[in-house]
CSV table of C-alpha atoms in Angstrom, one decimal:
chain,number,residue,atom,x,y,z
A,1,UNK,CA,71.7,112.6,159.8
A,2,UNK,CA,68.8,110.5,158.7
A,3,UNK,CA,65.1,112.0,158.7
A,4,UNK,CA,63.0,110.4,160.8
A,5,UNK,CA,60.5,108.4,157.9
A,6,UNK,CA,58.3,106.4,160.7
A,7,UNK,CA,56.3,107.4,163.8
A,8,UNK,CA,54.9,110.6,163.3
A,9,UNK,CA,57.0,111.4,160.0
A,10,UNK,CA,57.9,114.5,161.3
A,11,UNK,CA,61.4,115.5,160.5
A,12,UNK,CA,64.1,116.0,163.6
A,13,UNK,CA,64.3,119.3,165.0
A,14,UNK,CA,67.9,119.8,163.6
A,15,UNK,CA,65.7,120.1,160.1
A,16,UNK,CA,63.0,122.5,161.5
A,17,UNK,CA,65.8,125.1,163.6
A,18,UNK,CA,66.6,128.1,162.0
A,19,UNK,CA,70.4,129.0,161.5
A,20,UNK,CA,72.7,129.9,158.4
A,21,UNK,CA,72.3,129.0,154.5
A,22,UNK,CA,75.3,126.7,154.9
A,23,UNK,CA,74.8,122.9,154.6
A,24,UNK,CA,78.6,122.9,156.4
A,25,UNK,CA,77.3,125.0,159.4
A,26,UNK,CA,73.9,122.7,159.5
A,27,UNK,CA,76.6,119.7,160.0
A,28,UNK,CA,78.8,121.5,162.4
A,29,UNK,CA,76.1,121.7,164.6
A,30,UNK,CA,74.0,118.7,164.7
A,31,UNK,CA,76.7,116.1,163.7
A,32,UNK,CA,80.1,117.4,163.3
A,33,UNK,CA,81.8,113.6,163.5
A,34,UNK,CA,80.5,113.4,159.5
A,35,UNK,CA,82.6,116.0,158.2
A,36,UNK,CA,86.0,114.9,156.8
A,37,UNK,CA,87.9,117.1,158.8
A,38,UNK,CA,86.4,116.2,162.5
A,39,UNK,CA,87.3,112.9,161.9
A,40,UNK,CA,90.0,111.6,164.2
A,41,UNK,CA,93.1,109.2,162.7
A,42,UNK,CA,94.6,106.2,164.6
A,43,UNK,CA,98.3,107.3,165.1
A,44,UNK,CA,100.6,106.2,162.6
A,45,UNK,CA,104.4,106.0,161.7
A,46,UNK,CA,105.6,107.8,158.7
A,47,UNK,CA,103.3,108.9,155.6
A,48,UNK,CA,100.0,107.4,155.1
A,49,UNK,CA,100.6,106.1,151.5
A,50,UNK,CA,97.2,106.4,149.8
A,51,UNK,CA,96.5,107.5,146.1
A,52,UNK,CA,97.4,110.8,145.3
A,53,UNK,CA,96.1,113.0,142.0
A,54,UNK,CA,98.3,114.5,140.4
A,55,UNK,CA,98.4,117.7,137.5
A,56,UNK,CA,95.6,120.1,136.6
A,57,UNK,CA,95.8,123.5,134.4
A,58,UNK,CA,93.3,126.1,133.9
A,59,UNK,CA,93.1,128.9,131.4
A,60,UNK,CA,91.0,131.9,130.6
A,61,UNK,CA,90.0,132.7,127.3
A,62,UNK,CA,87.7,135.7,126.4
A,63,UNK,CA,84.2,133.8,127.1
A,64,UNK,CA,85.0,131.7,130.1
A,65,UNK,CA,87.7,129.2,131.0
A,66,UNK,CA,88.8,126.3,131.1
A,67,UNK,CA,89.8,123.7,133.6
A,68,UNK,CA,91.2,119.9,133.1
A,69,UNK,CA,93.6,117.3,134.6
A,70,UNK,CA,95.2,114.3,133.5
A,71,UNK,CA,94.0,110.5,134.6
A,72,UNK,CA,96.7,109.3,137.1
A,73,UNK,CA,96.6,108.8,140.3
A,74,UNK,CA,99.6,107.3,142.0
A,75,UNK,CA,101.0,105.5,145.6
A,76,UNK,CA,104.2,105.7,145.9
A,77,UNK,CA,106.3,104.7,143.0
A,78,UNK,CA,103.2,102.6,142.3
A,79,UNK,CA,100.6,103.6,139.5
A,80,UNK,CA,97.5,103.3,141.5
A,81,UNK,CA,94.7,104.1,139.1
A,82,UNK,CA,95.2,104.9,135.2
A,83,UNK,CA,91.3,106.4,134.9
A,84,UNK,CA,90.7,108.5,137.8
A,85,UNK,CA,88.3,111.6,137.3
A,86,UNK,CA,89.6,114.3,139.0
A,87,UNK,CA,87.4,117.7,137.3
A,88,UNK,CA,84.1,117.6,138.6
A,89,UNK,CA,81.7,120.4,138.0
A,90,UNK,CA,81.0,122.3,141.0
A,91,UNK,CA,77.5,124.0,140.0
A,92,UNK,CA,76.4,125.0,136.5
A,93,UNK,CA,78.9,127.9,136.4
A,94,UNK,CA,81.9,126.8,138.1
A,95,UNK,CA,84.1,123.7,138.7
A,96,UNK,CA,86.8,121.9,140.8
A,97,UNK,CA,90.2,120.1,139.7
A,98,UNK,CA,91.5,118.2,142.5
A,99,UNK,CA,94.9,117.4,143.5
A,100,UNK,CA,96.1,115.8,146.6
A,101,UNK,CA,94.7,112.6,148.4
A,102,UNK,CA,92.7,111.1,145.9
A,103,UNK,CA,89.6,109.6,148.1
A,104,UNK,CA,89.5,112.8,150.5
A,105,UNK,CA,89.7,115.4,147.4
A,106,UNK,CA,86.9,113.3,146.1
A,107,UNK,CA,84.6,113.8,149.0
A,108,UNK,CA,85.9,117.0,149.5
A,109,UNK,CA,84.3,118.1,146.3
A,110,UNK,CA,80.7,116.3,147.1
A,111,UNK,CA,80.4,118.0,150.2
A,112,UNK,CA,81.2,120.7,148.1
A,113,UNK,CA,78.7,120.4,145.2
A,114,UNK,CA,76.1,119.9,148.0
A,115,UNK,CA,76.9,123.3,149.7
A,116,UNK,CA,76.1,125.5,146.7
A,117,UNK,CA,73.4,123.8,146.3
A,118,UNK,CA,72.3,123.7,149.7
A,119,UNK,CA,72.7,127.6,149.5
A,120,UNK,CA,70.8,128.0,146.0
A,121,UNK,CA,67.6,126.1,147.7
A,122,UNK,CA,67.9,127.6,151.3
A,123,UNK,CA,68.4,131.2,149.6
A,124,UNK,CA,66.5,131.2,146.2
A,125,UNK,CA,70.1,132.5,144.6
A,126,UNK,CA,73.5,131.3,143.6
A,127,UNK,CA,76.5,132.2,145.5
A,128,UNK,CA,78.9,134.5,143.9
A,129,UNK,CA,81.8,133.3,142.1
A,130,UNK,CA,83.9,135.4,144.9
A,131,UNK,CA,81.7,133.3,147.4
A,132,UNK,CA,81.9,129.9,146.5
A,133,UNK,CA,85.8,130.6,146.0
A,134,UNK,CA,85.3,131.6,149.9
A,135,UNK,CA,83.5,128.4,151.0
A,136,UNK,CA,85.7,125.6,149.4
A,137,UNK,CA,88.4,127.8,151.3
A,138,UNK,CA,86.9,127.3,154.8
A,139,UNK,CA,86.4,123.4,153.4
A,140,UNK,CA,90.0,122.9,152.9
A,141,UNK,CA,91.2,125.3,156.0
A,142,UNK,CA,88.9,122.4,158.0
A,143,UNK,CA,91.1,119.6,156.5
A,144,UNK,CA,94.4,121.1,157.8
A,145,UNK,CA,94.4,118.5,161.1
A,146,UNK,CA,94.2,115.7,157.9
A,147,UNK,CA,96.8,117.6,155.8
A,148,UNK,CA,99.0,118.0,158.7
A,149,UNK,CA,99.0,113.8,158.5
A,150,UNK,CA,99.9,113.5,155.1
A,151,UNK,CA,96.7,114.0,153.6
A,152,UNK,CA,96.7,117.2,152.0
A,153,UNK,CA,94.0,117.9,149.1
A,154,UNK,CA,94.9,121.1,146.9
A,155,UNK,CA,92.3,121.9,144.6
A,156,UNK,CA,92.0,124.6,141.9
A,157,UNK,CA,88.4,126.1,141.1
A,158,UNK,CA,87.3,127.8,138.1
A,159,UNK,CA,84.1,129.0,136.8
A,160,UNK,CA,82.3,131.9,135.0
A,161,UNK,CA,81.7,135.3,136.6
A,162,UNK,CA,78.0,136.4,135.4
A,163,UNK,CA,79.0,139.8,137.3
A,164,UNK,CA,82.4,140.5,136.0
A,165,UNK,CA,81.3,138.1,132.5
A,166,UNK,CA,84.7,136.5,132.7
A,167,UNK,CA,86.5,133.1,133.2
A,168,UNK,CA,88.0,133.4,136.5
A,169,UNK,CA,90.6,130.9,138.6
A,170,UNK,CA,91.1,130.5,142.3
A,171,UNK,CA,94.0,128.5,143.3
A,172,UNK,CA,94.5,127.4,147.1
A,173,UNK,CA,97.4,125.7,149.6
A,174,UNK,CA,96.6,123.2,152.5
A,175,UNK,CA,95.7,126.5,155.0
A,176,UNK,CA,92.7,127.0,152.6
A,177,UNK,CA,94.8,130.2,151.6
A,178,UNK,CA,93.2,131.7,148.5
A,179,UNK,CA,94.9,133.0,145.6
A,180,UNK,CA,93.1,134.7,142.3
A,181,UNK,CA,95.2,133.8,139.1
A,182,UNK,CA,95.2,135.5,136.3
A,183,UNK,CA,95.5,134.0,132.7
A,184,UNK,CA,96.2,130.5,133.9
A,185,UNK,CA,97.1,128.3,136.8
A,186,UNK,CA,98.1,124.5,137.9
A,187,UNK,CA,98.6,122.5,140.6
A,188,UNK,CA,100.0,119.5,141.6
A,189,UNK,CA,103.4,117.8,141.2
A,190,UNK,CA,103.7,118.7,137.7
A,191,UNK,CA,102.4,122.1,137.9
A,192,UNK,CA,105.8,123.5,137.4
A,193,UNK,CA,106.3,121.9,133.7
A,194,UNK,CA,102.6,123.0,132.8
A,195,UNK,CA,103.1,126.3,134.1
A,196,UNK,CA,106.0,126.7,132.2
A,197,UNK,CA,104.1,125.5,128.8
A,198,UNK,CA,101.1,127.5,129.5
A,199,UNK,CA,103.2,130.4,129.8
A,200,UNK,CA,105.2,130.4,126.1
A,201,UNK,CA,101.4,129.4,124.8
A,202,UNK,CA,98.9,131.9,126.5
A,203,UNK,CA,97.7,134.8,124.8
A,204,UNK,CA,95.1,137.0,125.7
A,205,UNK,CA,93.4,136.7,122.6
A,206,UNK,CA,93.1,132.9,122.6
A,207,UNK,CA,89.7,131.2,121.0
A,208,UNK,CA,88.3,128.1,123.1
A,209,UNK,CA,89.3,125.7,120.9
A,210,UNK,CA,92.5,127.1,121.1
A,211,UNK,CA,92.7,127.2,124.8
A,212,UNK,CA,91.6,123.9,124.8
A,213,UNK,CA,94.7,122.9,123.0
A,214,UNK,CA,96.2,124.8,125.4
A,215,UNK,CA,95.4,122.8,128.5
A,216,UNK,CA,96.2,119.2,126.4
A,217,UNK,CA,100.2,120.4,125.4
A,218,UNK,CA,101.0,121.8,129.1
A,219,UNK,CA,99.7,118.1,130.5
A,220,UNK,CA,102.0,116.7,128.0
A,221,UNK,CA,104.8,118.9,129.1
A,222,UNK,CA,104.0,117.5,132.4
A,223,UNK,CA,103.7,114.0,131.9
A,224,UNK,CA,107.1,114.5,130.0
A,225,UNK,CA,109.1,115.7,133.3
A,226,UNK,CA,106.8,114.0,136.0
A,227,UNK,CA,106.6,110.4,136.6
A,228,UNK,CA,103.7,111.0,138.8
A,229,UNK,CA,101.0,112.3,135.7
A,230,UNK,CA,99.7,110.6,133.1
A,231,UNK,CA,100.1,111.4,129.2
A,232,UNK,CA,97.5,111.0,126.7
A,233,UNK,CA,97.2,107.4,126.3
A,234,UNK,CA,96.0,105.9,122.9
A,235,UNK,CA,96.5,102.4,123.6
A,236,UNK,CA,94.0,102.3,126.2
A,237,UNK,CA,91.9,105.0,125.1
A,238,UNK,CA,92.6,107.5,128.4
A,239,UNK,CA,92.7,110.6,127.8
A,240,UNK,CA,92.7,114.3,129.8
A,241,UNK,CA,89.3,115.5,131.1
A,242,UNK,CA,88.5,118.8,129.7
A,243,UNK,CA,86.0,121.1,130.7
A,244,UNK,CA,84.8,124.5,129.9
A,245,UNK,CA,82.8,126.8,131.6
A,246,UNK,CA,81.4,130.5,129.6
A,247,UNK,CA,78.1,132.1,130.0
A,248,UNK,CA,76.1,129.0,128.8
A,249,UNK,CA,77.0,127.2,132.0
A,250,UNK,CA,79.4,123.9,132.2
A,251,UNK,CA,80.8,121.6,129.6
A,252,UNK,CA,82.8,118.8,129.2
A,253,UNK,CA,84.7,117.5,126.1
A,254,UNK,CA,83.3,114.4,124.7
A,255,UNK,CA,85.7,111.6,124.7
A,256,UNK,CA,85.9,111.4,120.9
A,257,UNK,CA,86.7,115.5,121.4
A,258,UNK,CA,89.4,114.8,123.9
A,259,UNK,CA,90.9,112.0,121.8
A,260,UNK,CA,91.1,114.2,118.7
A,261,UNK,CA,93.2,116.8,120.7
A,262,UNK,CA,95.3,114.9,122.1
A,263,UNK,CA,95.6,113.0,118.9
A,264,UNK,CA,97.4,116.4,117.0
A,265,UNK,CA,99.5,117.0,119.7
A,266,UNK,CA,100.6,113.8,119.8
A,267,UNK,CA,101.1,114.2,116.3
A,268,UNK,CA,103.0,117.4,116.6
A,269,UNK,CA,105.0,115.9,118.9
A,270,UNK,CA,106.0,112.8,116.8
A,271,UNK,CA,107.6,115.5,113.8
A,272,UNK,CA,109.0,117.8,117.0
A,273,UNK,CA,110.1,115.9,119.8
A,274,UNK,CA,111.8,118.5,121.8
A,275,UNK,CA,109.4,121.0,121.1
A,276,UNK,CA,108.6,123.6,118.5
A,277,UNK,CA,110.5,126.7,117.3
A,278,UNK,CA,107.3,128.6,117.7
A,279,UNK,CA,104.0,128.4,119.3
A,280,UNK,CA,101.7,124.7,118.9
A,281,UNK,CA,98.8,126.7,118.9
């Protein structure tokens, strides 16, 4: 909805009406065709193919978490992109890995961003962790008529609970079902293999560099077993996105920080190819 900026230079109505702090309900309202999942698809035969994202891990650490994904995004059999960003921060203590269909997850997440912070401006507060958890489920719950087409987007939020003063992880399926993980989480089509790495690696008592290891060998694992994510690459300088989120708000790794972990595992990897005897961390 554009403001009216000639004339009078009043803003429209819609603008001046009272109603919720939602930017999602302001939209509903006044122009639902703009929201992603009002939008109506031309009937089609089979799957749509469009790029999919593919792996992303979280872990908790005491202090916060943290949340990353690898680069690939795929079509098919086809590698589609080798670069694509799919961790975005949500707010300044929380943020979204994506997983699904690529350009939907992507606008998923700015409509997303722009919720909390039409809420923060409309209300003079930040949402709860526990309620921003709740809003990108009634987001994805909206998608369902898209996901029911082949374009699902699964996401996986993290952030930092200033009320609890703990990392926490919310984890979601195509319903906009919510899930609270403890420890760690993934999604995507190699969620299984990272899963499986995060699970011989995690301790409770892990340091953030540590869990920032962490995050880098359980891609690996899955870039190993699934053809669909993408490994640390050196050659072209690609390498995971890695963020983490504690009390001082939301960070993410340099690349010269993300090259020199996935660098030593790498490295580990080259002197133990089928894996370690004991833990990499």
């Amino acid at each position: 909805m554009e403001a009216n900026t000639r004339g009078t230079g009043r803003l429209p109505a819609a603008f001046l009406t009272p109603g919720s702090s939602s930017f999602m309900d302001f939209l509903s309202d006044h122009q639902p065709e703009l929201l992603p999942g009002k939008r109506t698809l031309p009937p089609v035969q089979g799957v749509i193919e469009a790029p999919h994202g593919t792996t992303i891990v979280a872990v908790t650490f005491p202090g916060g978490v943290v949340l990353a994904g690898d680069r690939r995004a795929t079509m098919g059999n086809v590698i589609a992109q080798r670069d694509i960003e799919k961790v975005f921060p949500a707010d300044e203590y929380s943020a979204v890995g994506i997983a699904g269909t690529a350009g939907l997850a992507v606008e998923m997440v700015k409509l997303f961003q722009l919720e909390l912070e039409h809420f923060e401006k409309v209300e003079g507060a930040q949402l709860s962790l526990e309620g921003k958890a709740n809003r990108l489920s009634t987001m994805i719950r909206s998608n369902l008529g898209m996901a029911m087409q082949g374009l699902a987007v699964v996401p996986l939020f993290a952030g930092y609970d200033l009320d609890r003063e703990k990392g926490r992880i919310f984890s979601y399926d195509v319903t906009g079902g919510r899930s609270e993980e403890h420890n760690f989480a993934a999604t995507g089509s190699g969620s299984v293999f990272a899963r499986g790495a995060m699970k011989k690696l995690f301790r409770d008592d892990l340091t953030e560099g540590e869990a920032t290891t962490l995050v880098v060998q359980a891609l690996y694992d899955a870039a190993d077993d699934d053809s669909a994510t993408g490994g640390p690459d050196v050659a072209r300088r690609i390498y995971p996105i890695i963020t983490v989120i504690t009390d001082d708000g939301f960070r993410r790794l340099t690349e010269q920080e993300a090259s020199e972990l996935s660098r030593a595992v790498l490295q580990r990897r080259l002197e133990q190819p089928d894996g370690p005897r004991a833990a990499l961390l």
